[in-house]
Amino acid sequence: MSDLVIVESPTKAKTLTKILSGTKVLSTKGHIMELSKDYPTAEQRDEGWVINGVDQDLNPDWKPVYGSVKIINEIKKEAKKADQIYLASDPDREGEGISYHVQQILLESGIPEEKIKRSTFHEVTEAAVKKSMEDAGTVN
């Protein structure tokens, strides 16, 4: 059985590689997706907003962050080999966003949702990391 752990920070990836010997650990190096520059301006969006400035059909257009295509391709390649994938980005709003984008990329590339877990930990120790993997849930 092979696991893949995906974190935000390259430094954390190096540390986890030592802690989780035999487990492939990759880093997103931060955000890998951003709003497209072709996304409508506030004025253009306002024309379609009818309820207190809230568009009922808001579907943002995301694109890879400059330089992240290589990282995305590596994640997809390694995910296809993994039995279980742990999205272990930071346990905060930004980390959750990064995990969401990685999850969407994996789902779009045919990885089954049941293989993707959300793992969070507050300290980078062997016990804390392994416990977070045992207790892994879903992306919010």
mmCIF file of C-alpha atoms in Angstrom:
data_model
loop_
_atom_site.group_PDB
_atom_site.id
_atom_site.type_symbol
_atom_site.label_atom_id
_atom_site.label_comp_id
_atom_site.label_asym_id
_atom_site.label_seq_id
_atom_site.Cartn_x
_atom_site.Cartn_y
_atom_site.Cartn_z
ATOM 1 C CA MET A 1 0.000 0.000 0.000
ATOM 2 C CA SER A 2 1.430 3.362 -0.956
ATOM 3 C CA ASP A 3 0.379 6.711 0.435
ATOM 4 C CA LEU A 4 0.847 10.180 -0.988
ATOM 5 C CA VAL A 5 0.937 13.204 1.316
ATOM 6 C CA ILE A 6 0.578 16.691 -0.167
ATOM 7 C CA VAL A 7 1.577 19.747 1.898
ATOM 8 C CA GLU A 8 1.991 23.479 1.201
ATOM 9 C CA SER A 9 5.570 24.020 2.272
ATOM 10 C CA PRO A 10 8.680 22.468 0.684
ATOM 11 C CA THR A 11 10.356 22.587 4.109
ATOM 12 C CA LYS A 12 7.472 20.678 5.684
ATOM 13 C CA ALA A 13 7.635 18.171 2.809
ATOM 14 C CA LYS A 14 11.308 17.475 3.579
ATOM 15 C CA THR A 15 10.556 17.006 7.280
ATOM 16 C CA LEU A 16 7.600 14.703 6.594
ATOM 17 C CA THR A 17 9.678 12.642 4.160
ATOM 18 C CA LYS A 18 11.993 11.846 7.087
ATOM 19 C CA ILE A 19 9.120 11.195 9.532
ATOM 20 C CA LEU A 20 7.067 9.064 7.115
ATOM 21 C CA SER A 21 9.799 6.938 5.589
ATOM 22 C CA GLY A 22 8.536 5.121 2.535
ATOM 23 C CA THR A 23 5.714 7.620 1.948
ATOM 24 C CA LYS A 24 5.853 9.975 -1.021
ATOM 25 C CA VAL A 25 5.496 13.602 0.141
ATOM 26 C CA LEU A 26 4.997 16.487 -2.299
ATOM 27 C CA SER A 27 4.674 20.235 -1.808
ATOM 28 C CA THR A 28 2.359 22.588 -3.681
ATOM 29 C CA LYS A 29 4.727 25.452 -2.749
ATOM 30 C CA GLY A 30 1.677 27.489 -1.769
ATOM 31 C CA HIS A 31 -1.365 28.186 -3.920
ATOM 32 C CA ILE A 32 -1.506 26.381 -7.251
ATOM 33 C CA MET A 33 -4.696 27.986 -8.605
ATOM 34 C CA GLU A 34 -5.849 31.598 -8.888
ATOM 35 C CA LEU A 35 -8.763 33.497 -10.364
ATOM 36 C CA SER A 36 -8.392 33.961 -14.098
ATOM 37 C CA LYS A 37 -7.498 37.468 -15.204
ATOM 38 C CA ASP A 38 -10.371 37.089 -17.662
ATOM 39 C CA TYR A 39 -12.782 36.837 -14.730
ATOM 40 C CA PRO A 40 -15.376 39.640 -15.039
ATOM 41 C CA THR A 41 -14.695 42.968 -13.368
ATOM 42 C CA ALA A 42 -16.772 44.068 -10.396
ATOM 43 C CA GLU A 43 -18.793 46.326 -12.697
ATOM 44 C CA GLN A 44 -19.491 43.505 -15.137
ATOM 45 C CA ARG A 45 -20.536 41.185 -12.325
ATOM 46 C CA ASP A 46 -22.744 43.858 -10.767
ATOM 47 C CA GLU A 47 -24.842 44.011 -13.928
ATOM 48 C CA GLY A 48 -25.994 40.442 -13.271
ATOM 49 C CA TRP A 49 -26.316 40.648 -9.504
ATOM 50 C CA VAL A 50 -29.884 41.071 -8.389
ATOM 51 C CA ILE A 51 -30.040 40.245 -4.668
ATOM 52 C CA ASN A 52 -27.984 42.654 -2.566
ATOM 53 C CA GLY A 53 -24.928 42.164 -4.747
ATOM 54 C CA VAL A 54 -24.995 38.363 -4.554
ATOM 55 C CA ASP A 55 -24.852 36.440 -7.817
ATOM 56 C CA GLN A 56 -26.844 33.248 -7.394
ATOM 57 C CA ASP A 57 -24.809 31.531 -10.113
ATOM 58 C CA LEU A 58 -21.300 32.666 -9.170
ATOM 59 C CA ASN A 59 -18.874 30.152 -10.640
ATOM 60 C CA PRO A 60 -15.326 31.501 -10.474
ATOM 61 C CA ASP A 61 -12.974 30.760 -13.348
ATOM 62 C CA TRP A 62 -9.728 29.325 -11.909
ATOM 63 C CA LYS A 63 -6.402 28.848 -13.666
ATOM 64 C CA PRO A 64 -3.014 27.504 -12.547
ATOM 65 C CA VAL A 65 -0.730 29.988 -10.818
ATOM 66 C CA TYR A 66 2.250 30.888 -13.007
ATOM 67 C CA GLY A 67 4.872 28.177 -12.578
ATOM 68 C CA SER A 68 2.574 25.631 -10.913
ATOM 69 C CA VAL A 69 1.747 23.449 -13.948
ATOM 70 C CA LYS A 70 4.843 21.308 -13.325
ATOM 71 C CA ILE A 71 3.786 20.826 -9.684
ATOM 72 C CA ILE A 72 0.209 19.979 -10.718
ATOM 73 C CA ASN A 73 1.453 17.404 -13.233
ATOM 74 C CA GLU A 74 3.731 15.799 -10.619
ATOM 75 C CA ILE A 75 0.835 15.607 -8.131
ATOM 76 C CA LYS A 76 -1.429 13.967 -10.742
ATOM 77 C CA LYS A 77 1.297 11.497 -11.746
ATOM 78 C CA GLU A 78 2.026 10.425 -8.168
ATOM 79 C CA ALA A 79 -1.677 10.352 -7.222
ATOM 80 C CA LYS A 80 -2.351 7.736 -9.904
ATOM 81 C CA LYS A 81 0.165 5.428 -8.191
ATOM 82 C CA ALA A 82 -1.114 6.020 -4.644
ATOM 83 C CA ASP A 83 -3.595 3.892 -2.731
ATOM 84 C CA GLN A 84 -4.452 6.779 -0.394
ATOM 85 C CA ILE A 85 -3.892 10.530 -0.799
ATOM 86 C CA TYR A 86 -3.663 12.852 2.205
ATOM 87 C CA LEU A 87 -4.118 16.578 1.625
ATOM 88 C CA ALA A 88 -2.153 17.931 4.577
ATOM 89 C CA SER A 89 -1.948 21.638 3.848
ATOM 90 C CA ASP A 90 -2.079 24.009 6.808
ATOM 91 C CA PRO A 91 -5.176 23.869 9.059
ATOM 92 C CA ASP A 92 -6.381 27.365 8.159
ATOM 93 C CA ARG A 93 -8.501 29.047 5.486
ATOM 94 C CA GLU A 94 -5.651 29.238 2.972
ATOM 95 C CA GLY A 95 -4.675 25.624 3.573
ATOM 96 C CA GLU A 96 -8.266 24.525 3.119
ATOM 97 C CA GLY A 97 -8.394 26.441 -0.175
ATOM 98 C CA ILE A 98 -5.206 24.787 -1.380
ATOM 99 C CA SER A 99 -6.559 21.360 -0.422
ATOM 100 C CA TYR A 100 -9.824 22.113 -2.228
ATOM 101 C CA HIS A 101 -7.986 23.012 -5.436
ATOM 102 C CA VAL A 102 -5.767 19.927 -5.254
ATOM 103 C CA GLN A 103 -8.855 17.786 -4.651
ATOM 104 C CA GLN A 104 -10.624 19.283 -7.684
ATOM 105 C CA ILE A 105 -7.570 18.683 -9.877
ATOM 106 C CA LEU A 106 -7.371 15.069 -8.701
ATOM 107 C CA LEU A 107 -11.087 14.443 -9.231
ATOM 108 C CA GLU A 108 -10.911 15.948 -12.731
ATOM 109 C CA SER A 109 -8.007 13.624 -13.536
ATOM 110 C CA GLY A 110 -10.050 10.558 -12.568
ATOM 111 C CA ILE A 111 -8.881 9.913 -9.007
ATOM 112 C CA PRO A 112 -11.805 8.486 -6.977
ATOM 113 C CA GLU A 113 -13.023 10.761 -4.183
ATOM 114 C CA GLU A 114 -12.761 7.980 -1.586
ATOM 115 C CA LYS A 115 -8.965 7.911 -2.093
ATOM 116 C CA ILE A 116 -8.632 11.599 -1.102
ATOM 117 C CA LYS A 117 -8.520 12.522 2.599
ATOM 118 C CA ARG A 118 -7.957 15.803 4.450
ATOM 119 C CA SER A 119 -5.360 15.539 7.196
ATOM 120 C CA THR A 120 -4.503 18.389 9.570
ATOM 121 C CA PHE A 121 -1.924 18.640 12.328
ATOM 122 C CA HIS A 122 -0.615 21.461 14.503
ATOM 123 C CA GLU A 123 2.826 20.074 15.216
ATOM 124 C CA VAL A 124 5.223 18.298 12.899
ATOM 125 C CA THR A 125 6.037 15.253 14.990
ATOM 126 C CA GLU A 126 5.741 11.606 14.042
ATOM 127 C CA ALA A 127 2.946 11.008 16.561
ATOM 128 C CA ALA A 128 0.909 14.073 15.523
ATOM 129 C CA VAL A 129 1.260 13.407 11.798
ATOM 130 C CA LYS A 130 0.378 9.708 12.054
ATOM 131 C CA LYS A 131 -2.605 10.513 14.300
ATOM 132 C CA SER A 132 -3.848 13.100 11.784
ATOM 133 C CA MET A 133 -3.641 10.503 9.018
ATOM 134 C CA GLU A 134 -5.608 7.995 11.110
ATOM 135 C CA ASP A 135 -8.266 10.647 11.827
ATOM 136 C CA ALA A 136 -8.301 12.107 8.296
ATOM 137 C CA GLY A 137 -11.620 13.441 7.046
ATOM 138 C CA THR A 138 -12.820 15.272 3.961
ATOM 139 C CA VAL A 139 -12.054 18.666 2.457
ATOM 140 C CA ASN A 140 -14.462 21.347 3.670
#
